[in-house]
Short mmCIF file of C-alpha atoms (C1' of nucleotides) in Angstrom, two decimals:
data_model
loop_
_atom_site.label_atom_id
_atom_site.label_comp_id
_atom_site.label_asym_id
_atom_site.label_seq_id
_atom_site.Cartn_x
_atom_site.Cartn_y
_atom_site.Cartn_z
CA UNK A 452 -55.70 -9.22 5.61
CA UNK A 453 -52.28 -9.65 3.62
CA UNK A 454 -51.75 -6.36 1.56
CA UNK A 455 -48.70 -6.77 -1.00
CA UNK A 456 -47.25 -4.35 -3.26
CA UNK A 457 -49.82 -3.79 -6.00
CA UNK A 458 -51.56 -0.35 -6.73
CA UNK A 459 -55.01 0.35 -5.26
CA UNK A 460 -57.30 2.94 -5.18
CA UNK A 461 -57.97 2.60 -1.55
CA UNK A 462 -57.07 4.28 1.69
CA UNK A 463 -57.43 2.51 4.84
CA UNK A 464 -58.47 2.91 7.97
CA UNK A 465 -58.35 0.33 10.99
CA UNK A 466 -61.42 0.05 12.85
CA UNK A 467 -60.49 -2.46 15.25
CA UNK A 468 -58.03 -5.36 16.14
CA UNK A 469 -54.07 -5.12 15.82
CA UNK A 470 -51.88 -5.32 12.64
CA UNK A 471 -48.91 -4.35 11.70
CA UNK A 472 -47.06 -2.92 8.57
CA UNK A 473 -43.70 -4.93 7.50
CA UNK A 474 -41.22 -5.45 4.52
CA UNK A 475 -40.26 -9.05 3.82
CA UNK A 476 -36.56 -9.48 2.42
CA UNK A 477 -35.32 -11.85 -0.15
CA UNK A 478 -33.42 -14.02 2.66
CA UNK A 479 -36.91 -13.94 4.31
CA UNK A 480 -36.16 -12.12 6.98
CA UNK A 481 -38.76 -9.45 7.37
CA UNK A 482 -39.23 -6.49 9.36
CA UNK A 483 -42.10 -5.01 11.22
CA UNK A 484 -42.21 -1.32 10.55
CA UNK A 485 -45.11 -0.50 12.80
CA UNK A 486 -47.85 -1.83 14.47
CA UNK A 487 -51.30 -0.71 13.64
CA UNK A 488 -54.18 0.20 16.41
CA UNK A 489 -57.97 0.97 16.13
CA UNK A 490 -57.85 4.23 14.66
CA UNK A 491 -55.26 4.07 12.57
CA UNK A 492 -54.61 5.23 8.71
CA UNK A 493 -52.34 3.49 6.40
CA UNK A 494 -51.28 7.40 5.54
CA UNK A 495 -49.18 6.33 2.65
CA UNK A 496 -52.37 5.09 0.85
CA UNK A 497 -53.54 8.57 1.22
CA UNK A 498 -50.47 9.86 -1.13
CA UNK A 499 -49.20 6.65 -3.09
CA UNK A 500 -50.93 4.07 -5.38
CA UNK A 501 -49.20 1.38 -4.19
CA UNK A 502 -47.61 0.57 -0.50
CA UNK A 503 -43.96 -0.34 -0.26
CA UNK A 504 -44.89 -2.36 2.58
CA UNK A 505 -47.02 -5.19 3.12
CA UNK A 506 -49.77 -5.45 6.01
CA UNK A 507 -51.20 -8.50 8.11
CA UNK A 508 -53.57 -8.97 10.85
CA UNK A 509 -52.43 -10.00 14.51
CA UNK A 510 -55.86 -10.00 15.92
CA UNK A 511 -59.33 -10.30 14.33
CA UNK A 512 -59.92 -6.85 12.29
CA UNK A 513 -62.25 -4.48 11.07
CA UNK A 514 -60.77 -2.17 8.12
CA UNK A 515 -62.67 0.73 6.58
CA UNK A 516 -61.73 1.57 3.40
CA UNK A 517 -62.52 5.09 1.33
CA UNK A 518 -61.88 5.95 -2.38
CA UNK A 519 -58.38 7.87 -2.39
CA UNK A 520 -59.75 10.12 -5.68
CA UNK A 521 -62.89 10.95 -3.05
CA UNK A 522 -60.58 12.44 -0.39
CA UNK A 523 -58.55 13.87 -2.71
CA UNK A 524 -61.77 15.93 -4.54
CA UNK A 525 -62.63 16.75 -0.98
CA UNK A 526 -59.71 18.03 0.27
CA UNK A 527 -59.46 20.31 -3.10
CA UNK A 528 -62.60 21.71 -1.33
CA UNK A 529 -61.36 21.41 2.23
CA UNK A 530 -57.88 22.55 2.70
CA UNK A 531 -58.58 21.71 6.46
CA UNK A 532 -58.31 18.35 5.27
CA UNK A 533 -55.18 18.61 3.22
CA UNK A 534 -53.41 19.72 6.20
CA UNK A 535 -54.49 17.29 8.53
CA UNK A 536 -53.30 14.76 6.49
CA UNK A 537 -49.87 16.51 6.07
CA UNK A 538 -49.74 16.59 10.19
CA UNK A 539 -50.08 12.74 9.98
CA UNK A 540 -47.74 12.17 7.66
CA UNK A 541 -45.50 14.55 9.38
CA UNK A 542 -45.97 12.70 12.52
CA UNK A 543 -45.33 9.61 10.97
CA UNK A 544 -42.03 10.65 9.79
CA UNK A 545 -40.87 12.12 13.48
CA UNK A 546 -41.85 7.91 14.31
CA UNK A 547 -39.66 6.51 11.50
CA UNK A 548 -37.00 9.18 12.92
CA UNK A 549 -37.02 7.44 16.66
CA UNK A 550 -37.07 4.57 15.43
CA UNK A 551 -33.69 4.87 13.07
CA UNK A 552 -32.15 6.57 16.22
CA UNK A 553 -33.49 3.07 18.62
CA UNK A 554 -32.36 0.38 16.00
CA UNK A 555 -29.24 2.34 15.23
CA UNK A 556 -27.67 2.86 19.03
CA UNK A 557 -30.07 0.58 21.22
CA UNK A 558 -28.99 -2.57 23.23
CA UNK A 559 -31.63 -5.44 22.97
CA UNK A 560 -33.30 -4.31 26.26
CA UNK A 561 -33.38 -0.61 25.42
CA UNK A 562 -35.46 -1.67 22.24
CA UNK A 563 -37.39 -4.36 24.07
CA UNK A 564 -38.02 -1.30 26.39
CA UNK A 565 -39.08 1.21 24.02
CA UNK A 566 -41.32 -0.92 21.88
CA UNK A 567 -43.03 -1.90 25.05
CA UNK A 568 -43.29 2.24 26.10
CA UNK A 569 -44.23 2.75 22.70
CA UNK A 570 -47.33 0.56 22.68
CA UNK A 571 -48.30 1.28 25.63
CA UNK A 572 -48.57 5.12 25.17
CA UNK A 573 -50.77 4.06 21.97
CA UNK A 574 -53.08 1.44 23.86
CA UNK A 575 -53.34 4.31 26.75
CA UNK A 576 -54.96 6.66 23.87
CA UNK A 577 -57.35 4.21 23.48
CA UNK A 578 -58.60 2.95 26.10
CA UNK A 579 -58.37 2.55 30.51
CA UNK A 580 -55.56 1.03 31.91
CA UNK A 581 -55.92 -0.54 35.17
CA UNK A 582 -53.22 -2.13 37.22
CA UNK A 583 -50.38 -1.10 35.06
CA UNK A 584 -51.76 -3.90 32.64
CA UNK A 585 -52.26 -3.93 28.60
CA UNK A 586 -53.29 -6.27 26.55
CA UNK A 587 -50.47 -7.02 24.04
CA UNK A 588 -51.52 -9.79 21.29
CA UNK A 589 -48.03 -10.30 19.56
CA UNK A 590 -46.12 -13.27 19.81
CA UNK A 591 -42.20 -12.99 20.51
CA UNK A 592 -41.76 -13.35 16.85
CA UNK A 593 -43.34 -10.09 16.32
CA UNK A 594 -41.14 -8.35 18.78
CA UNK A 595 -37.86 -9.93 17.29
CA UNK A 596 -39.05 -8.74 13.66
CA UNK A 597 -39.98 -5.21 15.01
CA UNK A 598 -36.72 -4.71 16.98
CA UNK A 599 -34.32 -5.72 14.69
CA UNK A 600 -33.18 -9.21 16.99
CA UNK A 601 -33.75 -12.70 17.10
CA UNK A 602 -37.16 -14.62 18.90
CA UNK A 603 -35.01 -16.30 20.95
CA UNK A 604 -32.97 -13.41 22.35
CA UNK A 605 -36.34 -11.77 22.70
CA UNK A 606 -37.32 -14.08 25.39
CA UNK A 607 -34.48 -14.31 26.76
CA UNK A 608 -34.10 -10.50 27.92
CA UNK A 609 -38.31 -10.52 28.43
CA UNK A 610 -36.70 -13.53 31.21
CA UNK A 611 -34.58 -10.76 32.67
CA UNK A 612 -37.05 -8.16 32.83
CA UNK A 613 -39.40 -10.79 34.73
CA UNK A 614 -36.05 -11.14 37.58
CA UNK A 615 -35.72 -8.08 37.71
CA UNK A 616 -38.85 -6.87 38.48
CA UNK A 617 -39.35 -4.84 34.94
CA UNK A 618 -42.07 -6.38 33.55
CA UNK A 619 -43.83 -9.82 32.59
CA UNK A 620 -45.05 -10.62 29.11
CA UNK A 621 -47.29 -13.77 29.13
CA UNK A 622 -50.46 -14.42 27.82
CA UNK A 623 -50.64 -11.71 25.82
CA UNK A 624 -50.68 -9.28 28.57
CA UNK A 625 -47.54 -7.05 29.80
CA UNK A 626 -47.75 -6.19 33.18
CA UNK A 627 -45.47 -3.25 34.23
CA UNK A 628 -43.65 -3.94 37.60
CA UNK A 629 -41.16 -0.87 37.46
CA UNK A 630 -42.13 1.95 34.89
CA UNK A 631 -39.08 4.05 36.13
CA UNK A 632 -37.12 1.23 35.23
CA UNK A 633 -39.05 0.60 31.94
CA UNK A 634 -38.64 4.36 31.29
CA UNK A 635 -34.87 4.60 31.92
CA UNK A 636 -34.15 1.85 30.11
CA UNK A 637 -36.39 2.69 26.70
CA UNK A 638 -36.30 6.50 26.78
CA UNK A 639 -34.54 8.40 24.25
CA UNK A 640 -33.19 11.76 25.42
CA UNK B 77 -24.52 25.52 11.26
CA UNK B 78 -26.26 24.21 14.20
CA UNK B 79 -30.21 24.00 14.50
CA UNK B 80 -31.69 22.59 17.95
CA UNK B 81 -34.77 21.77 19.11
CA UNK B 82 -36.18 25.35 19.10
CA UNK B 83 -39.57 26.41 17.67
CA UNK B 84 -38.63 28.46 14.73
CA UNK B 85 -40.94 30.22 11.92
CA UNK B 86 -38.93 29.29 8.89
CA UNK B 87 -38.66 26.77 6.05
CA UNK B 88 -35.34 25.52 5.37
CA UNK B 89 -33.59 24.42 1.87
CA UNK B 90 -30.00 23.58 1.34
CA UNK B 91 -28.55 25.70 -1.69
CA UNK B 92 -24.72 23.84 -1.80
CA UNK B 93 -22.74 21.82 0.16
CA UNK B 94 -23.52 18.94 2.30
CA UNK B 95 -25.28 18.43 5.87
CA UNK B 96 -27.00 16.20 7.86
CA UNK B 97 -29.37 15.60 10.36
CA UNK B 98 -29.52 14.03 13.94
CA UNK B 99 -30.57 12.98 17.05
CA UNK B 100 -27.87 13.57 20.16
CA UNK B 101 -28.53 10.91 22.64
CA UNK B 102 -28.26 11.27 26.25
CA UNK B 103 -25.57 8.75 26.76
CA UNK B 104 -23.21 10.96 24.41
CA UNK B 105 -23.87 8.87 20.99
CA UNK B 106 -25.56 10.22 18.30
CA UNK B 107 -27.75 8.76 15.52
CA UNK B 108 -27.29 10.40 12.10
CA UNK B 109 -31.31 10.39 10.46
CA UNK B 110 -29.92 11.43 6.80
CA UNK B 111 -27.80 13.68 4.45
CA UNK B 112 -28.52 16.50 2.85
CA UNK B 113 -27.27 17.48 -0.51
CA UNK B 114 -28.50 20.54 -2.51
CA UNK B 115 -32.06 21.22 -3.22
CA UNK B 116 -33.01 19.23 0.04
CA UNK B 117 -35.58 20.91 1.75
CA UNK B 118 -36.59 20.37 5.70
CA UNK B 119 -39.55 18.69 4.75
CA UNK B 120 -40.25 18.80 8.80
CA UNK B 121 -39.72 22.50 9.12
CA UNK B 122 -42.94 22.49 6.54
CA UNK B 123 -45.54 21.20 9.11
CA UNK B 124 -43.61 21.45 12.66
CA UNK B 125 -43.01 24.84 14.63
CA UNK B 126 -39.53 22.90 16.11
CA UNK B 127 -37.41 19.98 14.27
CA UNK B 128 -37.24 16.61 16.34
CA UNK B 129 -33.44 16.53 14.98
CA UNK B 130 -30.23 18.98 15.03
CA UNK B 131 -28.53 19.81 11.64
CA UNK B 132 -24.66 20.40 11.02
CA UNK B 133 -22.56 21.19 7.81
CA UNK B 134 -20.40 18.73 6.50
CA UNK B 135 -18.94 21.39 4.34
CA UNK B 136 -19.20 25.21 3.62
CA UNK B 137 -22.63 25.53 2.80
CA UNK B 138 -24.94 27.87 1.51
CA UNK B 139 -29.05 27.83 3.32
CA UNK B 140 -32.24 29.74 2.28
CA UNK B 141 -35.25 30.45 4.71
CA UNK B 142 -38.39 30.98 3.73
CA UNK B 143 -41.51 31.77 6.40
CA UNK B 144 -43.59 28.75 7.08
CA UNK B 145 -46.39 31.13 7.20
CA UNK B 146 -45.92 32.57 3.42
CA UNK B 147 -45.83 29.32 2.45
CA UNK B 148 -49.29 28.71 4.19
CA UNK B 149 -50.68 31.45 3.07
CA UNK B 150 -49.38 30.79 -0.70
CA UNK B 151 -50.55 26.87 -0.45
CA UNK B 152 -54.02 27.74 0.88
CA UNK B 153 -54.30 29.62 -2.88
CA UNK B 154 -52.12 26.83 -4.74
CA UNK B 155 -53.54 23.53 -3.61
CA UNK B 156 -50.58 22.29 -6.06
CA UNK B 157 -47.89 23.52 -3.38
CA UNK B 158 -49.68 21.51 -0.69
CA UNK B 159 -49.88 18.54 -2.64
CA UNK B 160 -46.20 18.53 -3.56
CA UNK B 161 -44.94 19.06 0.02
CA UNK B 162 -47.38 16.17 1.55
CA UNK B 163 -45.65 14.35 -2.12
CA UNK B 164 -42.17 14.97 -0.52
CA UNK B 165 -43.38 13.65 3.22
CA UNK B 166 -44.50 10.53 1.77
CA UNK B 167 -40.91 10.35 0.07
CA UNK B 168 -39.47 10.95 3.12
CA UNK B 169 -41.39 8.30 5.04
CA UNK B 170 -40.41 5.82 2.52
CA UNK B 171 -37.11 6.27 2.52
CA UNK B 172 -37.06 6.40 6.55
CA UNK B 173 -38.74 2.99 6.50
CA UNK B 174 -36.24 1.99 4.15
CA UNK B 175 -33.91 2.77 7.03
CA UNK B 176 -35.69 1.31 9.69
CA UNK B 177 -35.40 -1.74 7.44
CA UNK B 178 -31.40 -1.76 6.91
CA UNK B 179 -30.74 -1.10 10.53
CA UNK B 180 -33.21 -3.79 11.91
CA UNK B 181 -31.87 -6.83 9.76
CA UNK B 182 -28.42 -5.85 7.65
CA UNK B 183 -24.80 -6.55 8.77
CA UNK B 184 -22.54 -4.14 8.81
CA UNK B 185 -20.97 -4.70 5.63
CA UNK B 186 -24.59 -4.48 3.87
CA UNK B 187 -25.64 -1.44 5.80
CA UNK B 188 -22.54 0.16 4.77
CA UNK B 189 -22.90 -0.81 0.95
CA UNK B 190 -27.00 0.46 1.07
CA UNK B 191 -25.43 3.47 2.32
CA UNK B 192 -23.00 3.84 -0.47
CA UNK B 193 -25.79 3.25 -2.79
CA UNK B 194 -28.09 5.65 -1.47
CA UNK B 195 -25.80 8.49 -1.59
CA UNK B 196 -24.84 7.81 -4.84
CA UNK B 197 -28.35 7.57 -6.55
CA UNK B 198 -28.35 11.33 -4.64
CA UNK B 199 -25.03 12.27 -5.82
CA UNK B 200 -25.80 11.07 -9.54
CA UNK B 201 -28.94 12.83 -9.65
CA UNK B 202 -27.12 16.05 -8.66
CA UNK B 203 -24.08 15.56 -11.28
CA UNK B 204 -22.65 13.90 -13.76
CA UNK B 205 -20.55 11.45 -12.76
CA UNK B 206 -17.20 9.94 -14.22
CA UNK B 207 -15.01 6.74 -14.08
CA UNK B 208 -17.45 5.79 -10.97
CA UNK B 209 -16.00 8.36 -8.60
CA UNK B 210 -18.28 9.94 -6.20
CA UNK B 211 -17.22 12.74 -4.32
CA UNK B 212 -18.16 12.29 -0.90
CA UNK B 213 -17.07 14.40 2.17
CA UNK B 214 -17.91 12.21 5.14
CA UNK B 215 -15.74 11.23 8.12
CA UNK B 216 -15.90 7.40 8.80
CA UNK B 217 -17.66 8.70 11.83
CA UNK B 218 -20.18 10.14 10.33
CA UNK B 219 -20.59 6.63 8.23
CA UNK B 220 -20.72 4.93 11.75
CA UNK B 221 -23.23 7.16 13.18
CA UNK B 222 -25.68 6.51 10.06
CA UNK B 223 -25.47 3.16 9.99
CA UNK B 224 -25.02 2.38 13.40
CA UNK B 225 -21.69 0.91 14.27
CA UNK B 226 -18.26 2.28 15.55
CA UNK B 227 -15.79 4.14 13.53
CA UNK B 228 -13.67 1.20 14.19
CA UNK B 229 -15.61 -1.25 12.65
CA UNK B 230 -16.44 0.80 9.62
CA UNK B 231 -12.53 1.25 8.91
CA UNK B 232 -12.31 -2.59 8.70
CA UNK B 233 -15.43 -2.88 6.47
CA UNK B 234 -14.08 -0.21 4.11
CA UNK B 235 -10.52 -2.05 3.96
CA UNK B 236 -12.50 -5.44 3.49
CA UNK B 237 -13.90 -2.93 0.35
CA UNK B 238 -11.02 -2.42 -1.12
CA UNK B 239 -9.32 -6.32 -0.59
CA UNK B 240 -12.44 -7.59 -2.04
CA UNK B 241 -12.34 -4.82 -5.09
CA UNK B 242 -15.67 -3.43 -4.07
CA UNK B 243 -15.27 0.07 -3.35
CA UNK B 244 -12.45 2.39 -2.39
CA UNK B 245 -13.46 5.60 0.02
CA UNK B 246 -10.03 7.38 0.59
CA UNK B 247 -10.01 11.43 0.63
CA UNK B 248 -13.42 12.16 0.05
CA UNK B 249 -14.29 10.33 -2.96
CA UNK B 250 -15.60 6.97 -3.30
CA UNK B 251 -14.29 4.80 -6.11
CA UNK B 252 -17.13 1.91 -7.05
CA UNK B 253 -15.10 -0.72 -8.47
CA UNK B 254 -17.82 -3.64 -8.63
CA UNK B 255 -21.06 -2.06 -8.86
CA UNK B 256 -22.67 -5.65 -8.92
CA UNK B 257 -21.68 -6.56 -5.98
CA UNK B 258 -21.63 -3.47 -4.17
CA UNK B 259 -25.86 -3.79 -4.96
CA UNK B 260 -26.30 -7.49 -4.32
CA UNK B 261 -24.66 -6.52 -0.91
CA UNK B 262 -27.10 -3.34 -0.15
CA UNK B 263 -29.99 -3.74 -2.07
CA UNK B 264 -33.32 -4.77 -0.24
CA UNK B 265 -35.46 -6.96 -1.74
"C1'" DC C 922 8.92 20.63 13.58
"C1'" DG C 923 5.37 19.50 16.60
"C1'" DA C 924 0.44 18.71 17.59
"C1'" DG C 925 -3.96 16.84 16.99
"C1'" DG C 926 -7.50 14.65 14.45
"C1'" DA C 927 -8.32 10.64 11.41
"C1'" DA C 928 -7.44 6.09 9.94
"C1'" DT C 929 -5.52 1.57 10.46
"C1'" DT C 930 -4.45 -2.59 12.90
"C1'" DG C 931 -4.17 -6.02 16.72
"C1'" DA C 932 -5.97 -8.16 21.05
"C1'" DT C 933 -9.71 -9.00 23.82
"C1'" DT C 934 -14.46 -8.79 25.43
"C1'" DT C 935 -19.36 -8.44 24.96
"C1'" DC C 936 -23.52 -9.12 22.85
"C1'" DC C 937 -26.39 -11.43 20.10
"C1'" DA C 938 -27.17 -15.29 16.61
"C1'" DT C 939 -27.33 -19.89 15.83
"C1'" DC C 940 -28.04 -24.69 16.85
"C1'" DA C 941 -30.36 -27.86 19.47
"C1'" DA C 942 -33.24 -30.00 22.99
"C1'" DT C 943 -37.13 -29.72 26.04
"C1'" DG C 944 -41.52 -28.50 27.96
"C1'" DA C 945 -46.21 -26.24 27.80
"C1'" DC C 946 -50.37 -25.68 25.47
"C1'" DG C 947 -54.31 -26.10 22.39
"C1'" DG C 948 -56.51 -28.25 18.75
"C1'" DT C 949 -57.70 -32.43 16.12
"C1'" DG C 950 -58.99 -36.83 15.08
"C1'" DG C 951 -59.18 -41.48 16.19
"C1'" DC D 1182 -60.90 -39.29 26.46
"C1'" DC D 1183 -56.43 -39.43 25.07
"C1'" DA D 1184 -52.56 -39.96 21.70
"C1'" DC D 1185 -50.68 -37.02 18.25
"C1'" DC D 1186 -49.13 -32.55 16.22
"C1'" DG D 1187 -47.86 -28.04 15.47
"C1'" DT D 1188 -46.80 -23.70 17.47
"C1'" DC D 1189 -44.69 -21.13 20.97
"C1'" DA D 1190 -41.66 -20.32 24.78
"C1'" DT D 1191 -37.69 -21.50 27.43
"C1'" DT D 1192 -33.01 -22.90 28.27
"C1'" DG D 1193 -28.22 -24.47 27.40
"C1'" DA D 1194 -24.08 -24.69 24.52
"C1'" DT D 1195 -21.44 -22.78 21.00
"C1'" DG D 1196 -19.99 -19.54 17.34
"C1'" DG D 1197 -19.59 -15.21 15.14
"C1'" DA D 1198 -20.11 -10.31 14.50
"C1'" DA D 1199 -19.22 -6.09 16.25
"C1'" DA D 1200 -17.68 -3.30 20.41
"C1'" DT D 1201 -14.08 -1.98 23.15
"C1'" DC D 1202 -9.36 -1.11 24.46
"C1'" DA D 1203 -5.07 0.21 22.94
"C1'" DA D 1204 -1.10 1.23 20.02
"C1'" DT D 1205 0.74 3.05 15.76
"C1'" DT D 1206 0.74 5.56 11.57
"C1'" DC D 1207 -0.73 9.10 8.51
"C1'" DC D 1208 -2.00 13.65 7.45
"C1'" DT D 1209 -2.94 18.30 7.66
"C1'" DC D 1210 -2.12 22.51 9.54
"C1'" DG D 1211 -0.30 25.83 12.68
#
DNA sequence: CGAGGAATTGATTTCCATCAATGACGGTGG
DNA sequence: CCACCGTCATTGATGGAAATCAATTCCTCG
């Protein structure tokens, strides 16, 4: 699932698996904006013909699509509609605004820390967490591209949350070993 | 003027002057989210009861209110005004992604430039512009807390400006001398 | 004239990037 | 089954970008 830059008539929905959203600059460095869950709408389709990002898989995925002009003929019908898009968008935008304030003032940990709080609130929506364990399918890579640092610094300060008794990334599952510490470090405000 | 994080029931547009929005972080630092020239509206104070961010005047200003619920009331007759404010979300997304971009992978002296740019594209759309000379009322603080670096640093970048015959920013205007490579600098993609 | 905020400049430190080498897997094909 | 790769993670050494600390100058304004 690569989605470039080209206008579509579609609006998407993920049904299942991970993705993310990301912008790929001319030095080709690229940067992760988000990372998609089950559940999730690519809410700029709803409003824009074309995406100014692109979009690839991390997992194995199932993507719905609908008909943008068919929403849009609904929700002319259906204000209820209308608005609930609006929220999302709205909601999407109070995102984008943590995320300026993480990238702009964070320390490599602190972002390491929030992406990881992040995620976790979203996996948490969607399904049972036992043992202070979630299933995480992104390679360092991912993390570097998302946070604004480099792979290997990544695993370097994922080392120092392992001695320090923060957290362990490995085999695609974190394991929390101090959420206060997790929290204090990631938290904004 | 100083909005908080209080629920509030209006809608806010800037008539004149400049502001700017932001996030006050716990360990004293702040993040600046964006400016706001004339004509900008609160596009969060359309769909949230209480902002996520403060505001504060960069110069004498002049605000408008209007009630959130008018506005509701008016769109639920005018589909149009819906569409146009879930229009401007989307824009606002955008350009916060944008952001998110610049801050994850730019150095300081590209961040800086995209900044330049940015405000300009605002400026010009606002006024006619002559000789290159923006008028722009910012503190190098309040460059530093956009973009993410120290007041310090942004004094050396600005004097690198000027050596290198980029840009001159000295008593609130901003003098592009080499638009060319003031763009290959902040220009993604 | 004096005072205080803003900008500049230098010296030093810190953080992160870069370069490079190594090891751990997992798949593939002989 | 095992030698061979490619990808990923880890670790060390080094360099560079920006932060921090500190001193000086420049304004503006009382």
């Amino acid at each position: 699932m690569v989605l470039a830059n080209q206008p579509s008539p579609d609006v998407y929905v993920l049904c299942s698996g991970w993705g993310f959203r990301f912008v790929q600059l001319p030095n080709g460095r690229r940067q992760i904006l988000g990372f998609l869950l089950p559940g999730d709408v690519l809410t700029t389709s709803l409003f824009r013909e074309s995406l100014h990002f692109s979009v690839k898989a991390l997992t194995a995925i199932q993507v719905s699509t609908m008909k943008r002009a068919e929403i849009h003929a609904r929700a002319a019908l259906n204000l209820q509609i209308l608005w609930e898009a609006a929220e999302c968008c709205a909601a999407e935008t109070l995102a984008a605004d943590n995320m300026i304030a993480v990238l702009g003032q964070f320390s490599a940990e602190e972002r390491i820390a929030h992406l990881f709080l992040h995620l976790m609130k979203e996996i948490s929506i969607r399904s049972v967490i036992r043992d202070a364990r979630y299933p995480l399918p992104l390679r360092q890579q991912h993390i570097a591209d998302a946070v604004g640092l480099t792979p290997v610094h990544v695993s370097r300060i994922l080392s120092v949350f392992r001695e320090r008794g923060i957290a362990d990334l490995s085999n695609g599952v974190l394991e929390v070993l101090n959420l206060r510490e997790l929290q204090r470090l990631g938290t904004l405000n």
